[in-house]
Amino acid sequence: MVAILYSVLWLLAALWFADRNWEQYYPTLLFAALSNGLYELICYQYQLWQMEPNGLPVATIPILLLILIGMPVSTWIYLSNYSRNRKLLSQAYYIIFFTGIFVLLEFVAVKCGSITYHNGWNLFWSSFFDMIMFIMLRIHYRKPLLGLLMSVPYTGLLMIIFKVGFDKMK
């Protein structure tokens, strides 16, 4: 049920905080959704974090809500409010702010039983992942090819650290 609540909250937040020119962000919204979907496919048999049904009939429902609503809508809000000034410090604070929102939401989801951790993953790793994710989303928005290319070694590094080998893939 937490996934439904979060989806509704992200949609409401988008009404208040996201600009209406969503089309300019569309490629990066797809990038965010696809990246999350790829995690679900690659780590299908070797989950690092797992969405649990939490009152819903199957775990596929919260997974789809995250892929189709949570990631694209939160990315839209993030990008449409990103600091346009050139001060690196204000951009860093914004990334830390959004990382904090994601970490807080995940902490609540873990406490409610909507997310479980496996194979060495924990909230610390999620915090690190979220921070890098927000940097990558901004890079992808500005220079899509560069964002895609930079995501490959980052994904590879995580696969090495957490021993997500090809033998563990579907």
PDB file of C-alpha atoms in Angstrom:
ATOM      1  CA  MET A   1       0.000   0.000   0.000  1.00  0.00           C
ATOM      2  CA  VAL A   2       2.986   2.304   0.536  1.00  0.00           C
ATOM      3  CA  ALA A   3       3.693   2.189  -3.214  1.00  0.00           C
ATOM      4  CA  ILE A   4       0.188   3.474  -3.978  1.00  0.00           C
ATOM      5  CA  LEU A   5       0.527   6.243  -1.391  1.00  0.00           C
ATOM      6  CA  TYR A   6       3.942   7.285  -2.754  1.00  0.00           C
ATOM      7  CA  SER A   7       2.627   7.284  -6.331  1.00  0.00           C
ATOM      8  CA  VAL A   8      -0.243   9.566  -5.348  1.00  0.00           C
ATOM      9  CA  LEU A   9       2.123  11.833  -3.392  1.00  0.00           C
ATOM     10  CA  TRP A  10       4.535  12.113  -6.360  1.00  0.00           C
ATOM     11  CA  LEU A  11       1.650  12.990  -8.681  1.00  0.00           C
ATOM     12  CA  LEU A  12       0.377  15.642  -6.268  1.00  0.00           C
ATOM     13  CA  ALA A  13       3.897  17.010  -5.822  1.00  0.00           C
ATOM     14  CA  ALA A  14       4.202  17.248  -9.608  1.00  0.00           C
ATOM     15  CA  LEU A  15       1.045  19.359  -9.740  1.00  0.00           C
ATOM     16  CA  TRP A  16       2.557  21.788  -7.253  1.00  0.00           C
ATOM     17  CA  PHE A  17       6.274  21.743  -8.029  1.00  0.00           C
ATOM     18  CA  ALA A  18       6.951  20.546 -11.587  1.00  0.00           C
ATOM     19  CA  ASP A  19       6.808  22.932 -14.497  1.00  0.00           C
ATOM     20  CA  ARG A  20       4.253  22.184 -17.185  1.00  0.00           C
ATOM     21  CA  ASN A  21       6.798  21.843 -19.969  1.00  0.00           C
ATOM     22  CA  TRP A  22       7.320  18.132 -19.261  1.00  0.00           C
ATOM     23  CA  GLU A  23       8.146  17.349 -22.896  1.00  0.00           C
ATOM     24  CA  GLN A  24      11.651  18.784 -22.566  1.00  0.00           C
ATOM     25  CA  TYR A  25      12.377  16.262 -19.802  1.00  0.00           C
ATOM     26  CA  TYR A  26      10.768  13.290 -21.549  1.00  0.00           C
ATOM     27  CA  PRO A  27      13.994  11.535 -22.703  1.00  0.00           C
ATOM     28  CA  THR A  28      15.395  11.663 -19.167  1.00  0.00           C
ATOM     29  CA  LEU A  29      12.082  10.512 -17.672  1.00  0.00           C
ATOM     30  CA  LEU A  30      12.289   7.483 -19.954  1.00  0.00           C
ATOM     31  CA  PHE A  31      15.952   6.990 -18.995  1.00  0.00           C
ATOM     32  CA  ALA A  32      14.978   6.922 -15.288  1.00  0.00           C
ATOM     33  CA  ALA A  33      12.126   4.481 -15.854  1.00  0.00           C
ATOM     34  CA  LEU A  34      14.180   2.243 -18.148  1.00  0.00           C
ATOM     35  CA  SER A  35      17.098   2.176 -15.712  1.00  0.00           C
ATOM     36  CA  ASN A  36      14.811   1.028 -12.920  1.00  0.00           C
ATOM     37  CA  GLY A  37      13.220  -1.559 -15.181  1.00  0.00           C
ATOM     38  CA  LEU A  38      16.654  -2.860 -16.177  1.00  0.00           C
ATOM     39  CA  TYR A  39      17.556  -3.330 -12.523  1.00  0.00           C
ATOM     40  CA  GLU A  40      14.411  -5.434 -12.056  1.00  0.00           C
ATOM     41  CA  LEU A  41      15.343  -7.552 -15.089  1.00  0.00           C
ATOM     42  CA  ILE A  42      19.090  -7.895 -14.439  1.00  0.00           C
ATOM     43  CA  CYS A  43      18.689  -8.599 -10.722  1.00  0.00           C
ATOM     44  CA  TYR A  44      15.513 -10.665 -11.019  1.00  0.00           C
ATOM     45  CA  GLN A  45      17.122 -13.696  -9.389  1.00  0.00           C
ATOM     46  CA  TYR A  46      19.638 -11.805  -7.244  1.00  0.00           C
ATOM     47  CA  GLN A  47      17.884  -8.823  -5.704  1.00  0.00           C
ATOM     48  CA  LEU A  48      19.804  -6.131  -3.832  1.00  0.00           C
ATOM     49  CA  TRP A  49      16.611  -4.402  -2.790  1.00  0.00           C
ATOM     50  CA  GLN A  50      13.174  -5.778  -3.372  1.00  0.00           C
ATOM     51  CA  MET A  51       9.742  -4.226  -3.536  1.00  0.00           C
ATOM     52  CA  GLU A  52       7.321  -6.264  -1.414  1.00  0.00           C
ATOM     53  CA  PRO A  53       3.559  -6.592  -2.032  1.00  0.00           C
ATOM     54  CA  ASN A  54       2.798  -4.837   1.295  1.00  0.00           C
ATOM     55  CA  GLY A  55      -0.946  -5.383   1.187  1.00  0.00           C
ATOM     56  CA  LEU A  56      -1.169  -5.660  -2.604  1.00  0.00           C
ATOM     57  CA  PRO A  57      -1.809  -8.976  -4.367  1.00  0.00           C
ATOM     58  CA  VAL A  58       1.668  -9.250  -5.961  1.00  0.00           C
ATOM     59  CA  ALA A  59       5.031  -7.453  -5.833  1.00  0.00           C
ATOM     60  CA  THR A  60       4.735  -6.585  -9.525  1.00  0.00           C
ATOM     61  CA  ILE A  61       2.264  -3.799  -8.674  1.00  0.00           C
ATOM     62  CA  PRO A  62       4.658  -1.698  -6.544  1.00  0.00           C
ATOM     63  CA  ILE A  63       7.453  -2.402  -9.044  1.00  0.00           C
ATOM     64  CA  LEU A  64       5.330  -1.086 -11.919  1.00  0.00           C
ATOM     65  CA  LEU A  65       4.200   1.917  -9.875  1.00  0.00           C
ATOM     66  CA  LEU A  66       7.828   2.801  -9.207  1.00  0.00           C
ATOM     67  CA  ILE A  67       8.882   2.294 -12.833  1.00  0.00           C
ATOM     68  CA  LEU A  68       5.884   4.037 -14.430  1.00  0.00           C
ATOM     69  CA  ILE A  69       5.058   6.749 -11.886  1.00  0.00           C
ATOM     70  CA  GLY A  70       7.636   7.099  -9.104  1.00  0.00           C
ATOM     71  CA  MET A  71      10.813   7.377 -11.139  1.00  0.00           C
ATOM     72  CA  PRO A  72       9.524   9.466 -14.068  1.00  0.00           C
ATOM     73  CA  VAL A  73       7.491  11.873 -11.947  1.00  0.00           C
ATOM     74  CA  SER A  74      10.187  12.377  -9.303  1.00  0.00           C
ATOM     75  CA  THR A  75      12.705  12.949 -12.110  1.00  0.00           C
ATOM     76  CA  TRP A  76      10.379  15.532 -13.668  1.00  0.00           C
ATOM     77  CA  ILE A  77      10.101  17.395 -10.363  1.00  0.00           C
ATOM     78  CA  TYR A  78      13.857  17.154  -9.782  1.00  0.00           C
ATOM     79  CA  LEU A  79      14.842  18.442 -13.214  1.00  0.00           C
ATOM     80  CA  SER A  80      12.238  21.183 -13.448  1.00  0.00           C
ATOM     81  CA  ASN A  81      13.462  22.725 -10.178  1.00  0.00           C
ATOM     82  CA  TYR A  82      17.179  22.172 -10.669  1.00  0.00           C
ATOM     83  CA  SER A  83      19.221  25.275  -9.906  1.00  0.00           C
ATOM     84  CA  ARG A  84      19.814  27.093 -13.176  1.00  0.00           C
ATOM     85  CA  ASN A  85      22.522  29.319 -11.735  1.00  0.00           C
ATOM     86  CA  ARG A  86      26.092  28.220 -12.207  1.00  0.00           C
ATOM     87  CA  LYS A  87      27.017  28.007  -8.520  1.00  0.00           C
ATOM     88  CA  LEU A  88      28.245  24.502  -7.922  1.00  0.00           C
ATOM     89  CA  LEU A  89      27.499  24.691  -4.199  1.00  0.00           C
ATOM     90  CA  SER A  90      23.787  25.392  -4.730  1.00  0.00           C
ATOM     91  CA  GLN A  91      23.602  22.504  -7.193  1.00  0.00           C
ATOM     92  CA  ALA A  92      25.297  20.209  -4.665  1.00  0.00           C
ATOM     93  CA  TYR A  93      22.815  21.269  -1.968  1.00  0.00           C
ATOM     94  CA  TYR A  94      19.921  20.527  -4.320  1.00  0.00           C
ATOM     95  CA  ILE A  95      21.254  17.051  -5.086  1.00  0.00           C
ATOM     96  CA  ILE A  96      21.733  16.422  -1.357  1.00  0.00           C
ATOM     97  CA  PHE A  97      18.189  17.681  -0.690  1.00  0.00           C
ATOM     98  CA  PHE A  98      16.659  15.313  -3.243  1.00  0.00           C
ATOM     99  CA  THR A  99      18.843  12.458  -2.042  1.00  0.00           C
ATOM    100  CA  GLY A 100      17.543  13.145   1.468  1.00  0.00           C
ATOM    101  CA  ILE A 101      13.938  12.957   0.246  1.00  0.00           C
ATOM    102  CA  PHE A 102      14.587   9.604  -1.421  1.00  0.00           C
ATOM    103  CA  VAL A 103      16.429   8.235   1.621  1.00  0.00           C
ATOM    104  CA  LEU A 104      13.608   9.327   3.941  1.00  0.00           C
ATOM    105  CA  LEU A 105      10.953   7.750   1.708  1.00  0.00           C
ATOM    106  CA  GLU A 106      12.976   4.551   1.485  1.00  0.00           C
ATOM    107  CA  PHE A 107      13.540   4.475   5.248  1.00  0.00           C
ATOM    108  CA  VAL A 108       9.781   4.695   5.806  1.00  0.00           C
ATOM    109  CA  ALA A 109       9.157   2.036   3.141  1.00  0.00           C
ATOM    110  CA  VAL A 110      11.659  -0.310   4.813  1.00  0.00           C
ATOM    111  CA  LYS A 111      10.071   0.246   8.236  1.00  0.00           C
ATOM    112  CA  CYS A 112       6.626  -0.455   6.721  1.00  0.00           C
ATOM    113  CA  GLY A 113       7.836  -3.650   5.055  1.00  0.00           C
ATOM    114  CA  SER A 114       7.494  -2.347   1.493  1.00  0.00           C
ATOM    115  CA  ILE A 115      11.192  -2.738   0.701  1.00  0.00           C
ATOM    116  CA  THR A 116      13.627  -5.388   1.879  1.00  0.00           C
ATOM    117  CA  TYR A 117      17.406  -5.454   1.454  1.00  0.00           C
ATOM    118  CA  HIS A 118      19.437  -8.430   0.291  1.00  0.00           C
ATOM    119  CA  ASN A 119      22.978  -9.466  -0.630  1.00  0.00           C
ATOM    120  CA  GLY A 120      24.779  -6.698   1.243  1.00  0.00           C
ATOM    121  CA  TRP A 121      22.587  -3.761   0.193  1.00  0.00           C
ATOM    122  CA  ASN A 122      21.439  -1.318   2.876  1.00  0.00           C
ATOM    123  CA  LEU A 123      20.266   2.261   3.351  1.00  0.00           C
ATOM    124  CA  PHE A 124      23.848   3.546   3.194  1.00  0.00           C
ATOM    125  CA  TRP A 125      24.269   2.052  -0.296  1.00  0.00           C
ATOM    126  CA  SER A 126      20.895   3.456  -1.311  1.00  0.00           C
ATOM    127  CA  SER A 127      22.016   6.928  -0.195  1.00  0.00           C
ATOM    128  CA  PHE A 128      25.185   6.654  -2.255  1.00  0.00           C
ATOM    129  CA  PHE A 129      23.236   5.254  -5.211  1.00  0.00           C
ATOM    130  CA  ASP A 130      20.627   8.032  -5.036  1.00  0.00           C
ATOM    131  CA  MET A 131      23.239  10.771  -4.985  1.00  0.00           C
ATOM    132  CA  ILE A 132      24.986   9.362  -8.053  1.00  0.00           C
ATOM    133  CA  MET A 133      21.614   8.753  -9.712  1.00  0.00           C
ATOM    134  CA  PHE A 134      20.621  12.409  -9.377  1.00  0.00           C
ATOM    135  CA  ILE A 135      23.952  13.508 -10.812  1.00  0.00           C
ATOM    136  CA  MET A 136      23.494  11.083 -13.730  1.00  0.00           C
ATOM    137  CA  LEU A 137      19.942  12.272 -14.355  1.00  0.00           C
ATOM    138  CA  ARG A 138      21.139  15.851 -14.667  1.00  0.00           C
ATOM    139  CA  ILE A 139      23.996  14.821 -16.962  1.00  0.00           C
ATOM    140  CA  HIS A 140      21.584  12.785 -19.086  1.00  0.00           C
ATOM    141  CA  TYR A 141      19.211  15.735 -19.313  1.00  0.00           C
ATOM    142  CA  ARG A 142      21.979  18.074 -20.523  1.00  0.00           C
ATOM    143  CA  LYS A 143      23.899  15.536 -22.650  1.00  0.00           C
ATOM    144  CA  PRO A 144      21.948  12.285 -23.130  1.00  0.00           C
ATOM    145  CA  LEU A 145      24.712  10.282 -24.795  1.00  0.00           C
ATOM    146  CA  LEU A 146      27.221  11.237 -22.114  1.00  0.00           C
ATOM    147  CA  GLY A 147      24.714  10.273 -19.413  1.00  0.00           C
ATOM    148  CA  LEU A 148      24.175   6.885 -21.021  1.00  0.00           C
ATOM    149  CA  LEU A 149      27.894   6.269 -21.425  1.00  0.00           C
ATOM    150  CA  MET A 150      28.669   7.288 -17.841  1.00  0.00           C
ATOM    151  CA  SER A 151      25.958   4.974 -16.510  1.00  0.00           C
ATOM    152  CA  VAL A 152      27.604   1.878 -17.971  1.00  0.00           C
ATOM    153  CA  PRO A 153      30.792   1.868 -15.834  1.00  0.00           C
ATOM    154  CA  TYR A 154      28.797   2.909 -12.747  1.00  0.00           C
ATOM    155  CA  THR A 155      26.452  -0.039 -13.271  1.00  0.00           C
ATOM    156  CA  GLY A 156      29.423  -2.319 -13.894  1.00  0.00           C
ATOM    157  CA  LEU A 157      31.085  -1.165 -10.672  1.00  0.00           C
ATOM    158  CA  LEU A 158      27.946  -1.916  -8.656  1.00  0.00           C
ATOM    159  CA  MET A 159      27.700  -5.320 -10.334  1.00  0.00           C
ATOM    160  CA  ILE A 160      31.282  -6.080  -9.288  1.00  0.00           C
ATOM    161  CA  ILE A 161      30.871  -4.794  -5.717  1.00  0.00           C
ATOM    162  CA  PHE A 162      27.668  -6.781  -5.174  1.00  0.00           C
ATOM    163  CA  LYS A 163      28.727  -9.817  -7.215  1.00  0.00           C
ATOM    164  CA  VAL A 164      25.863  -9.555  -9.698  1.00  0.00           C
ATOM    165  CA  GLY A 165      27.338 -11.891 -12.301  1.00  0.00           C
ATOM    166  CA  PHE A 166      25.811 -13.079 -15.533  1.00  0.00           C
ATOM    167  CA  ASP A 167      25.283 -16.453 -13.883  1.00  0.00           C
ATOM    168  CA  LYS A 168      22.737 -14.810 -11.567  1.00  0.00           C
ATOM    169  CA  MET A 169      20.700 -13.204 -14.343  1.00  0.00           C
ATOM    170  CA  LYS A 170      17.503 -14.553 -15.783  1.00  0.00           C
TER     171      LYS A 170
END
